[in-house]
PDB file of C-alpha atoms in Angstrom:
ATOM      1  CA  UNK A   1       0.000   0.000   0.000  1.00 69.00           C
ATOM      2  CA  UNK A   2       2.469   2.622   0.940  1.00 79.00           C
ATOM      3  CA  UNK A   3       4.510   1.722  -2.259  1.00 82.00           C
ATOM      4  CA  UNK A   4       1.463   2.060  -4.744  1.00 79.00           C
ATOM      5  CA  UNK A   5       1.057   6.097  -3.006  1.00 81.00           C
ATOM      6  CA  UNK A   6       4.350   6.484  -4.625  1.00 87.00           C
ATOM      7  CA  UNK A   7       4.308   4.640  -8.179  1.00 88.00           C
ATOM      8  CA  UNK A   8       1.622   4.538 -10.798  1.00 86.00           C
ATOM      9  CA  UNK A   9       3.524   1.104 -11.716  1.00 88.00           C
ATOM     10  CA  UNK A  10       5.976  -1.717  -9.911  1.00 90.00           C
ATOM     11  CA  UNK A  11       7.840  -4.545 -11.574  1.00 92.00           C
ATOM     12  CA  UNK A  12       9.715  -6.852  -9.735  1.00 95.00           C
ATOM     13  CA  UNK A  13      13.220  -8.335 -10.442  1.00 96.00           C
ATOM     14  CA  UNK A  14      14.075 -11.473  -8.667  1.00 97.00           C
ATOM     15  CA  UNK A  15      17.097 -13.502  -9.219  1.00 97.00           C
ATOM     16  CA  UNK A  16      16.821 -17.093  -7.422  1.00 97.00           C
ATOM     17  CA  UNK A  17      19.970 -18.981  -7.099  1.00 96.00           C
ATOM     18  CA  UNK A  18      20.971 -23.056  -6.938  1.00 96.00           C
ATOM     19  CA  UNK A  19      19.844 -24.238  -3.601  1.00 95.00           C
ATOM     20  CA  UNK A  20      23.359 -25.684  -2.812  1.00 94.00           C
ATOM     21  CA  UNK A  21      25.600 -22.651  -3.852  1.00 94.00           C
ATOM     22  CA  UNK A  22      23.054 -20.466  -1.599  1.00 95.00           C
ATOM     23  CA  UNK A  23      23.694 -22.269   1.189  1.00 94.00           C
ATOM     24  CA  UNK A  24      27.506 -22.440   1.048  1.00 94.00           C
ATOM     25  CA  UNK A  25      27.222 -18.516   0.183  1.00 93.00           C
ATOM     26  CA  UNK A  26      24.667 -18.201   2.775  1.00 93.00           C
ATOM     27  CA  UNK A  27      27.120 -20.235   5.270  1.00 93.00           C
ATOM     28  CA  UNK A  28      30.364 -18.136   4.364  1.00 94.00           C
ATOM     29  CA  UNK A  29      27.801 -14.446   4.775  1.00 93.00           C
ATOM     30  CA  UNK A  30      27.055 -15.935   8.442  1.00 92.00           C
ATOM     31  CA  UNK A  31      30.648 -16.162   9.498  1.00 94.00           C
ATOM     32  CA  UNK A  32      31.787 -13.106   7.503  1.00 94.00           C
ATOM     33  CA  UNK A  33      29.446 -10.860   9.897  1.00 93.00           C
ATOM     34  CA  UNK A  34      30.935 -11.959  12.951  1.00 93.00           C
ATOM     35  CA  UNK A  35      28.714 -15.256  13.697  1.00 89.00           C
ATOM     36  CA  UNK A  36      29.647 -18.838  14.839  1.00 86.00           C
ATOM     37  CA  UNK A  37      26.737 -21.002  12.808  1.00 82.00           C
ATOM     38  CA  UNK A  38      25.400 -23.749  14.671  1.00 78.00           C
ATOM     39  CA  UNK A  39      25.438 -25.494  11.597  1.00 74.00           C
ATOM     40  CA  UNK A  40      28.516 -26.429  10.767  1.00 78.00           C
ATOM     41  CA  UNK A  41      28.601 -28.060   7.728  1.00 80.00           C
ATOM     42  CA  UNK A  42      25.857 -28.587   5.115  1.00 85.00           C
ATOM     43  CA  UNK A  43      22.804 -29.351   7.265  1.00 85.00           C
ATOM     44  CA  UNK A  44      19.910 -29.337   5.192  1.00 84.00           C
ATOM     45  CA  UNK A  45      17.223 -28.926   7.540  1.00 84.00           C
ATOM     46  CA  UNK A  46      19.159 -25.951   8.681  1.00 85.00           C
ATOM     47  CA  UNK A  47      19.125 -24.165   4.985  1.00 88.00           C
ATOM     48  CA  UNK A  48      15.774 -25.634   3.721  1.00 87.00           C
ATOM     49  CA  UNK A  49      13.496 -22.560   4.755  1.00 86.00           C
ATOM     50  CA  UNK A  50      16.153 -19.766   4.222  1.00 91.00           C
ATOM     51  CA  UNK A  51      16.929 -20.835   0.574  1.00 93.00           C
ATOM     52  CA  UNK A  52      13.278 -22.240  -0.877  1.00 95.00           C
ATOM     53  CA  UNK A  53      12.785 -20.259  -3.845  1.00 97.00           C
ATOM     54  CA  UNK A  54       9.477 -21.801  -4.532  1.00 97.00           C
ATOM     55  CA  UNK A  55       8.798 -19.621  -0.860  1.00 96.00           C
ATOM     56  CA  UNK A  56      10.619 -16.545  -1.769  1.00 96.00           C
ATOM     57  CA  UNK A  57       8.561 -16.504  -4.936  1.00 97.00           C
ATOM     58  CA  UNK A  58       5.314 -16.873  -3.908  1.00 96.00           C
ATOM     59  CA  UNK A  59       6.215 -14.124  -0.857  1.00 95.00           C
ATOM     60  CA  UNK A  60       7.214 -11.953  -3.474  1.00 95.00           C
ATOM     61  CA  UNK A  61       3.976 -12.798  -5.575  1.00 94.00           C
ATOM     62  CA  UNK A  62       1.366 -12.421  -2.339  1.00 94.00           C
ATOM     63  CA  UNK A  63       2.110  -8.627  -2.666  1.00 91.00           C
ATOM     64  CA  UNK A  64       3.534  -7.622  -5.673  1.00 92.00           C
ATOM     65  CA  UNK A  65       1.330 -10.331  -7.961  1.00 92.00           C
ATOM     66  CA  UNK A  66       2.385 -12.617 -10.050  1.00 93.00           C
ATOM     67  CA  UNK A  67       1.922 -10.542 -13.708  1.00 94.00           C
ATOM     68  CA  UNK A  68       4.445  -7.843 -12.211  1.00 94.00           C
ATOM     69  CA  UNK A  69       6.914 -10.021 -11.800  1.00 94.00           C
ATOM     70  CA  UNK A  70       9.692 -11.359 -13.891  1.00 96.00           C
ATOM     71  CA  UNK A  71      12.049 -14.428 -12.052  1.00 97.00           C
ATOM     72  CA  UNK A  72      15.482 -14.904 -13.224  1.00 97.00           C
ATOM     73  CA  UNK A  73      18.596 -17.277 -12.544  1.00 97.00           C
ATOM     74  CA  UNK A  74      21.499 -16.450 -10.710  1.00 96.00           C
ATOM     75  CA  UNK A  75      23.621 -18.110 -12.965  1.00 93.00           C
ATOM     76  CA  UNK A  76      26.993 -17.310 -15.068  1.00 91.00           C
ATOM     77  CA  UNK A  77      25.355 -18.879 -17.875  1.00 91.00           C
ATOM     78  CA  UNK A  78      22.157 -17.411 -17.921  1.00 93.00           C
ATOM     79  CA  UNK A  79      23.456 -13.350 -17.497  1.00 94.00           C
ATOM     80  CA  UNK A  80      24.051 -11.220 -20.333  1.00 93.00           C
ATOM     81  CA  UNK A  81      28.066 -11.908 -20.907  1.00 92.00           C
ATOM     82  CA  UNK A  82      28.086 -13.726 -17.791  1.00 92.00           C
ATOM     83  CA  UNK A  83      27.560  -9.664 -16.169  1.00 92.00           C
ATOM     84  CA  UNK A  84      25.198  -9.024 -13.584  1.00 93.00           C
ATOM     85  CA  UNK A  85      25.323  -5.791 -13.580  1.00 92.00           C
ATOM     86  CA  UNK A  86      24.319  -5.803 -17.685  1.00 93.00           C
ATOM     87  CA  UNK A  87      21.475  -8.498 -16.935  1.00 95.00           C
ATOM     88  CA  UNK A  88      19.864  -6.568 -14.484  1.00 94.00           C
ATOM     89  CA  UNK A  89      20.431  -2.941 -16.388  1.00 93.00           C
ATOM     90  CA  UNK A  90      19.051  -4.891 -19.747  1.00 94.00           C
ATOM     91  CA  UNK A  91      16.134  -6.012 -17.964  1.00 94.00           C
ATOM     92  CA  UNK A  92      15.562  -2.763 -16.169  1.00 92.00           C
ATOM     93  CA  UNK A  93      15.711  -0.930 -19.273  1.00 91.00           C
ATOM     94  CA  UNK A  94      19.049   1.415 -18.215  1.00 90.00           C
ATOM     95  CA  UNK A  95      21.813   2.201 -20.936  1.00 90.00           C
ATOM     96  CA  UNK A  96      25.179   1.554 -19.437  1.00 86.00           C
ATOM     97  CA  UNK A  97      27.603   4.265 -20.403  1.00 83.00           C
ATOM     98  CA  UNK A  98      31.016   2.849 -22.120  1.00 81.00           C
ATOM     99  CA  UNK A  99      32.835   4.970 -19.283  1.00 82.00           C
ATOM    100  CA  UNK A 100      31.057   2.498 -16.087  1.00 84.00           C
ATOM    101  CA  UNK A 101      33.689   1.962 -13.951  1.00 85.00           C
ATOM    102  CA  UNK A 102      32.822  -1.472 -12.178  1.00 83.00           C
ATOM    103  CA  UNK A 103      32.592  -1.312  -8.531  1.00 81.00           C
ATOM    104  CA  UNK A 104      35.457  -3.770  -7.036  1.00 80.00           C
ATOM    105  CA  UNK A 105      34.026  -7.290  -6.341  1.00 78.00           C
ATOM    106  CA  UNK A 106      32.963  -7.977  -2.824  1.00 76.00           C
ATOM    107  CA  UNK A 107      30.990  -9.997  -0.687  1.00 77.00           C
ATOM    108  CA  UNK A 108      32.532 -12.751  -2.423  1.00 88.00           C
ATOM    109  CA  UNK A 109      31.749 -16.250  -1.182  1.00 92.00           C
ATOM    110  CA  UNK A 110      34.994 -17.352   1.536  1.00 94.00           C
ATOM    111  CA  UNK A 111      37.255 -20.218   0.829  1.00 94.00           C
ATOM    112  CA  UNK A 112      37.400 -23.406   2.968  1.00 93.00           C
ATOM    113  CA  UNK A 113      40.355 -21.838   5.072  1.00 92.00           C
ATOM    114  CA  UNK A 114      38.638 -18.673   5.024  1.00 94.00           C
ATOM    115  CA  UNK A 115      35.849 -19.680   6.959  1.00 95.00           C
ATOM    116  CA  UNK A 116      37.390 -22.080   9.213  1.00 94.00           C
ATOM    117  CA  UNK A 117      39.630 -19.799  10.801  1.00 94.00           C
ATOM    118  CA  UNK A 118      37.140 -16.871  10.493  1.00 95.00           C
ATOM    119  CA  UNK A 119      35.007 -19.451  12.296  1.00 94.00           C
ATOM    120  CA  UNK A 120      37.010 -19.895  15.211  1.00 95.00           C
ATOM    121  CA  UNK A 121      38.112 -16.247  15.383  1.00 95.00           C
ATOM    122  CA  UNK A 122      34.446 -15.456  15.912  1.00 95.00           C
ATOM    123  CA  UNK A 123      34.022 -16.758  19.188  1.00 94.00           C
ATOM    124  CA  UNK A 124      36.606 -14.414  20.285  1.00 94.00           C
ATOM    125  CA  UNK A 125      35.757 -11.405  18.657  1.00 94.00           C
ATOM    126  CA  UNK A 126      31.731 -11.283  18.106  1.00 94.00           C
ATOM    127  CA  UNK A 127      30.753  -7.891  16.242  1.00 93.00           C
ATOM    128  CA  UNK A 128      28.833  -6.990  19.317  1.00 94.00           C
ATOM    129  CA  UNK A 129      29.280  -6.552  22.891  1.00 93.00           C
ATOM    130  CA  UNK A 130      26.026  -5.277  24.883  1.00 93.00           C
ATOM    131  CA  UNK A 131      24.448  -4.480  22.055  1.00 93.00           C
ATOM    132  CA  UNK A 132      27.066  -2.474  21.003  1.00 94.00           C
ATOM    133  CA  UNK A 133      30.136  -2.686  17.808  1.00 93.00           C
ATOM    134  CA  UNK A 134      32.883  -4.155  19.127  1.00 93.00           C
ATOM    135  CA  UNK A 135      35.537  -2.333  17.718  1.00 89.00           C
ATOM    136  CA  UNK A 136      38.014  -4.813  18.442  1.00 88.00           C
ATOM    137  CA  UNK A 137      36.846  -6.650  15.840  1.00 91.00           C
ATOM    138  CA  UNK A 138      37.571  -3.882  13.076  1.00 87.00           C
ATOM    139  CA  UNK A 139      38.822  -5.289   9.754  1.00 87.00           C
ATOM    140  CA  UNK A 140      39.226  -8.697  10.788  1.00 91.00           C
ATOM    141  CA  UNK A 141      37.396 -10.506   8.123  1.00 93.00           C
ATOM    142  CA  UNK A 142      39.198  -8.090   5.531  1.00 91.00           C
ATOM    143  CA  UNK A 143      42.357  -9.483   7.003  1.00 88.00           C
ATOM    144  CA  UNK A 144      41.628 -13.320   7.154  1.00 91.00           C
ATOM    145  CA  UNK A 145      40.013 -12.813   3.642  1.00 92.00           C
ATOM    146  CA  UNK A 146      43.144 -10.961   2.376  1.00 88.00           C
ATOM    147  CA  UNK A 147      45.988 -13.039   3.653  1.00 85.00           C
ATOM    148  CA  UNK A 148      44.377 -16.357   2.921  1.00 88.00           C
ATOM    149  CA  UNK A 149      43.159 -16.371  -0.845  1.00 87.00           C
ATOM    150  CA  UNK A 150      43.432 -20.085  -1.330  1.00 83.00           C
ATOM    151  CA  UNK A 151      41.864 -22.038  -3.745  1.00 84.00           C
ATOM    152  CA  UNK A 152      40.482 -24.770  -1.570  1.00 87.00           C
ATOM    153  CA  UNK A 153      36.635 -24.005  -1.523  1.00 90.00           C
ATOM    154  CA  UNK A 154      34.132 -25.500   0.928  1.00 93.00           C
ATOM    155  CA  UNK A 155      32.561 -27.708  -1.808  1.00 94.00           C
ATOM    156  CA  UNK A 156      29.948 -30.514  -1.085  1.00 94.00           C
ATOM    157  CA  UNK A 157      30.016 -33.987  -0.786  1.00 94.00           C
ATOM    158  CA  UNK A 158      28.097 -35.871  -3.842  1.00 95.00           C
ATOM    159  CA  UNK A 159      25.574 -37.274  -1.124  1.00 94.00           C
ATOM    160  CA  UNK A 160      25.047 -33.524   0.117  1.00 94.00           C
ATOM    161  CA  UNK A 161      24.702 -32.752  -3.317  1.00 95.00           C
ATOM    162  CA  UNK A 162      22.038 -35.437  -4.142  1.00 95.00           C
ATOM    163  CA  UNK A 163      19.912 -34.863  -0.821  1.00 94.00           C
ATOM    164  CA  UNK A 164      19.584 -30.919  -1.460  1.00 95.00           C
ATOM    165  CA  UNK A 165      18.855 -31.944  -5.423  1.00 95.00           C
ATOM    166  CA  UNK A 166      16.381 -34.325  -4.136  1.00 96.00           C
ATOM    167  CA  UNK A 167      14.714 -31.746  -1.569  1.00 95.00           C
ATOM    168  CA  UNK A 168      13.991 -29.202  -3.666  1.00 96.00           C
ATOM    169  CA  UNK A 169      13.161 -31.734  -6.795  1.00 96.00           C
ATOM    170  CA  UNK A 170       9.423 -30.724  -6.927  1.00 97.00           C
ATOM    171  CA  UNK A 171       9.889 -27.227  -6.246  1.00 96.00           C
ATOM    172  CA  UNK A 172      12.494 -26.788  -8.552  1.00 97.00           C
ATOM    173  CA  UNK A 173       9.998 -28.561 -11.425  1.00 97.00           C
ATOM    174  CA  UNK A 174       7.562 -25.875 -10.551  1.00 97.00           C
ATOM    175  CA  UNK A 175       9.722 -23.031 -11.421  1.00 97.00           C
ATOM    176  CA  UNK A 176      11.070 -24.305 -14.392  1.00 97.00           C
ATOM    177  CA  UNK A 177       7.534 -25.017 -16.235  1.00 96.00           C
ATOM    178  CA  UNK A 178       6.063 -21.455 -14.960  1.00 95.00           C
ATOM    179  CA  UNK A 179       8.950 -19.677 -15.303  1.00 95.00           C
ATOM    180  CA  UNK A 180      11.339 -21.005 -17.532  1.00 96.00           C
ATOM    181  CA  UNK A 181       8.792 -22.988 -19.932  1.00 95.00           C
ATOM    182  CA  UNK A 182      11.825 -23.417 -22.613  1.00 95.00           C
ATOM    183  CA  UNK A 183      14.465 -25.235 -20.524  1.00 95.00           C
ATOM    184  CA  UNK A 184      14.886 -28.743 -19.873  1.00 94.00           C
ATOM    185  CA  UNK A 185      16.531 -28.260 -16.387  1.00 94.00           C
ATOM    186  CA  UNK A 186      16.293 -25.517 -14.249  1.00 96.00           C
ATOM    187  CA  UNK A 187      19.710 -25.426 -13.567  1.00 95.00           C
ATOM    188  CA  UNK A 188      22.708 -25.576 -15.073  1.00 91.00           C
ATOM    189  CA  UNK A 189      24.948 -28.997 -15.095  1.00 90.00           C
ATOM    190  CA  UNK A 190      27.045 -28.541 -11.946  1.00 89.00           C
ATOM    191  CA  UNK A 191      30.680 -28.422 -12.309  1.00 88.00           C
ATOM    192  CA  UNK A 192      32.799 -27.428  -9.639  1.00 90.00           C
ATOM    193  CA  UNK A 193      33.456 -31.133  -8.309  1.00 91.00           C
ATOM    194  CA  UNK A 194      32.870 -32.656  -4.931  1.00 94.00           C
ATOM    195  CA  UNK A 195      34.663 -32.933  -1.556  1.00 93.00           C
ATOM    196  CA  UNK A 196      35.849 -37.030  -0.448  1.00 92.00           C
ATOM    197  CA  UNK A 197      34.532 -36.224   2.995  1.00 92.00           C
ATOM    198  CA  UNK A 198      32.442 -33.804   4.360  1.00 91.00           C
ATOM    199  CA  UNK A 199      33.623 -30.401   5.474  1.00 90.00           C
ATOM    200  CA  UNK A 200      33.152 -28.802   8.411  1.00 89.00           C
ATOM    201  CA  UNK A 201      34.046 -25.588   9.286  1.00 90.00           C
ATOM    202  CA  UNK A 202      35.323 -26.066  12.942  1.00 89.00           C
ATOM    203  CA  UNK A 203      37.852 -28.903  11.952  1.00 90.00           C
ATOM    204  CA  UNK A 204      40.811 -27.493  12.922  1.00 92.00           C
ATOM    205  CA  UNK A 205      44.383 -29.704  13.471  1.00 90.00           C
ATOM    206  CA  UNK A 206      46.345 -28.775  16.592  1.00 88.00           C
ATOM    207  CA  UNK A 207      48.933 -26.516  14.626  1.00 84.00           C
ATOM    208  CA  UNK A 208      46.018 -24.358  13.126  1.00 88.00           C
ATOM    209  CA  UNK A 209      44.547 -24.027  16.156  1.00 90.00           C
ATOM    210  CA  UNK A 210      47.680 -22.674  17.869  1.00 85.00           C
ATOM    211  CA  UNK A 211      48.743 -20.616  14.819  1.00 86.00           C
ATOM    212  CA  UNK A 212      45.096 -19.179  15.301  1.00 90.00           C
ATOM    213  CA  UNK A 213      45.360 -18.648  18.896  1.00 89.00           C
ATOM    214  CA  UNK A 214      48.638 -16.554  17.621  1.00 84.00           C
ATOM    215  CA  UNK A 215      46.571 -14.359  15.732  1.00 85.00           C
ATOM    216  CA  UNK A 216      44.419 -13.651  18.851  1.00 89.00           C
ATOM    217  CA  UNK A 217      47.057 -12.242  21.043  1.00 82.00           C
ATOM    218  CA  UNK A 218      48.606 -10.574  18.345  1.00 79.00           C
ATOM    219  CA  UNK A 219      45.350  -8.622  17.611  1.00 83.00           C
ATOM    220  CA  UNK A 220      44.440  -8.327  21.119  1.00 81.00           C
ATOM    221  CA  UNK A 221      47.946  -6.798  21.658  1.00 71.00           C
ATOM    222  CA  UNK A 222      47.165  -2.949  22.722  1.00 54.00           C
ATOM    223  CA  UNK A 223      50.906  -1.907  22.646  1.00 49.00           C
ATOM    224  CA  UNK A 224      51.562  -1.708  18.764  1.00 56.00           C
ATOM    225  CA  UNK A 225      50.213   0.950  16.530  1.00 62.00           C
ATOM    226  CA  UNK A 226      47.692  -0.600  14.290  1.00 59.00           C
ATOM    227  CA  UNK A 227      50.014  -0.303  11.462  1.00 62.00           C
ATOM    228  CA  UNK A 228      52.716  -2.133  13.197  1.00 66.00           C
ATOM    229  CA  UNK A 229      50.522  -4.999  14.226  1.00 67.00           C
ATOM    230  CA  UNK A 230      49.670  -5.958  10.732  1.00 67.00           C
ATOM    231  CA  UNK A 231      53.417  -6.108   9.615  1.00 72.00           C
ATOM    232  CA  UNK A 232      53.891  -8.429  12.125  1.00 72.00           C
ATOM    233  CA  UNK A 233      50.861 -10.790  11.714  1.00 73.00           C
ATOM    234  CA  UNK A 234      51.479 -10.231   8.350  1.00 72.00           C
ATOM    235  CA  UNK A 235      55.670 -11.767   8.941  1.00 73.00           C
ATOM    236  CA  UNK A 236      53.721 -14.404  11.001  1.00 70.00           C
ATOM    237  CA  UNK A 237      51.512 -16.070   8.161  1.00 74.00           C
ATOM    238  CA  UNK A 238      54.377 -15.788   5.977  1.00 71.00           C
ATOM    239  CA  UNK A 239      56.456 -17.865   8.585  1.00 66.00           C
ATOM    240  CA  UNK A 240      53.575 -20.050   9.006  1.00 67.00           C
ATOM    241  CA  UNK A 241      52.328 -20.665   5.192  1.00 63.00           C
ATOM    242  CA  UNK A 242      56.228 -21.122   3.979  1.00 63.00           C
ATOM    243  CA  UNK A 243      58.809 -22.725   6.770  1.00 55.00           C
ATOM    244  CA  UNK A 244      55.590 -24.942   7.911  1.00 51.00           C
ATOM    245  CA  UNK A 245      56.253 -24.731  11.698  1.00 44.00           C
ATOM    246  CA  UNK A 246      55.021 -27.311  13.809  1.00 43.00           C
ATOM    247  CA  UNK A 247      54.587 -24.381  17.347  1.00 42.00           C
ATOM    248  CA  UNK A 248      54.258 -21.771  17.674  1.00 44.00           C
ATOM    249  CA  UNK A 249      56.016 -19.252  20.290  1.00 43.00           C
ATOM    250  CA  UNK A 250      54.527 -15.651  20.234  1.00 43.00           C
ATOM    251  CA  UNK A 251      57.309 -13.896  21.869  1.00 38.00           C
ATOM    252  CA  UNK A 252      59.246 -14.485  18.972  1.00 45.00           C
ATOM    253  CA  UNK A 253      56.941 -12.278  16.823  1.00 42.00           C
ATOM    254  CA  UNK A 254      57.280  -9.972  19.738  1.00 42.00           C
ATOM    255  CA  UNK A 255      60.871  -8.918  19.931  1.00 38.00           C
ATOM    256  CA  UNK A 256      61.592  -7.266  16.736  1.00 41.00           C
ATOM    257  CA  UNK A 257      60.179  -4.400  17.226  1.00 37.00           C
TER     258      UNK A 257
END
């Protein structure tokens, strides 16, 4: 109601995306903003409500109705040049200028290291304190996400792949003959590959923990200028990624100063 006081028309835009890669990017989001997920691997019944697009569309529908709106996929292979930002400015009708300058990429989805030491750092540093910011906190997921661009990505198990296919199955059949009338599948084939065994995000092995622990006192420590601190965690990942130390002693990072 208050939106139709405003507009003499409203179309909606609403980009849906594969069950399974929302719930890893829905996973990573939790732990990027500070939270320790109960769930801590691929738990479908934790993800089944949050990620039902046959849901989200027929929430969207209930108010907006379904002739106003217009459902796309979140998919490489379905976007104008792979683009986003073209898809949704083609279907909106908006002329890019030649001279867009593309925002730089963020919010991207974390890598398996990524979010298990980002996991663990969490409980030590939530991103609020008595309901207020805890400013201890400040640029620690830019940190972990900076120093440890790895290319080992939380991926699923085929069985975790099969049971979310096999969830969503009927919903997913919907969609594709209202929506998408023309395609055989929904989806596209899957290719990213599978994990041996499952992974879980608070698996950590004795020397990660420890190295992580490092990082805690380090970033705790209130006698180094913020500049200085990061040159030394910075020296102390580099020690730890390439002489592969078995323990670790923190004074040693302490007394070059």
């Amino acid at each position: 109601e208050l939106l139709s006081s405003l507009f003499d028309e409203i179309s909606i835009l609403l980009y849906i995306r594969e069950p399974m890669e929302a719930a890893i990017s829905l996973l990573s989001t939790r732990i990027k903003t500070g939270n320790c997920p109960e769930t801590k691997d691929l738990n479908l019944n934790d993800f089944s409500k949050t990620i039902n697009n046959f849901k989200i569309i027929k929430n969207w529908e209930t108010v907006f109705l379904k002739e106003n709106m217009k459902i796309k996929l979140f998919d490489r292979n379905e976007l104008i040049e792979g683009d986003l930002i073209k898809d949704f400015s083609s279907e909106s009708n908006i002329d890019l200028s030649s001279q867009l300058i593309y925002p730089k990429k963020s919010n991207e989805t974390l890598n398996l290291a990524q979010m298990r030491y980002l996991n663990y750092l969490n409980q030590y540093f939530p991103p609020f304190i008595n309901n207020k910011v805890n400013y201890k906190r400040k640029d620690l997921t830019k940190f972990i996400v900076e120093r440890f661009k790895l290319s080992n990505f939380f991926l699923p198990t085929l069985e975790e792949f099969e049971s979310f296919k096999e969830h969503f199955a009927e919903d997913n059949n919907y969609i594709r003959k209202e929506y998408f009338p023309e395609k055989k599948e929904l989806w596209s084939k899957y290719k990213k590959g599978f994990a041996k065994n499952k992974n879980i995000i608070n698996e950590l092995s004795p020397r990660e923990i420890k190295f992580l622990d490092a990082i805690k006192e380090l970033w705790l420590y209130k006698n180094f200028a913020l500049r200085k601190k990061f040159v030394l965690l910075n020296r102390m990942i580099d020690f730890y990624i390439n002489i592969k130390v078995k323990y670790f002693v923190l004074y040693d990072f302490f007394v070059k100063k």
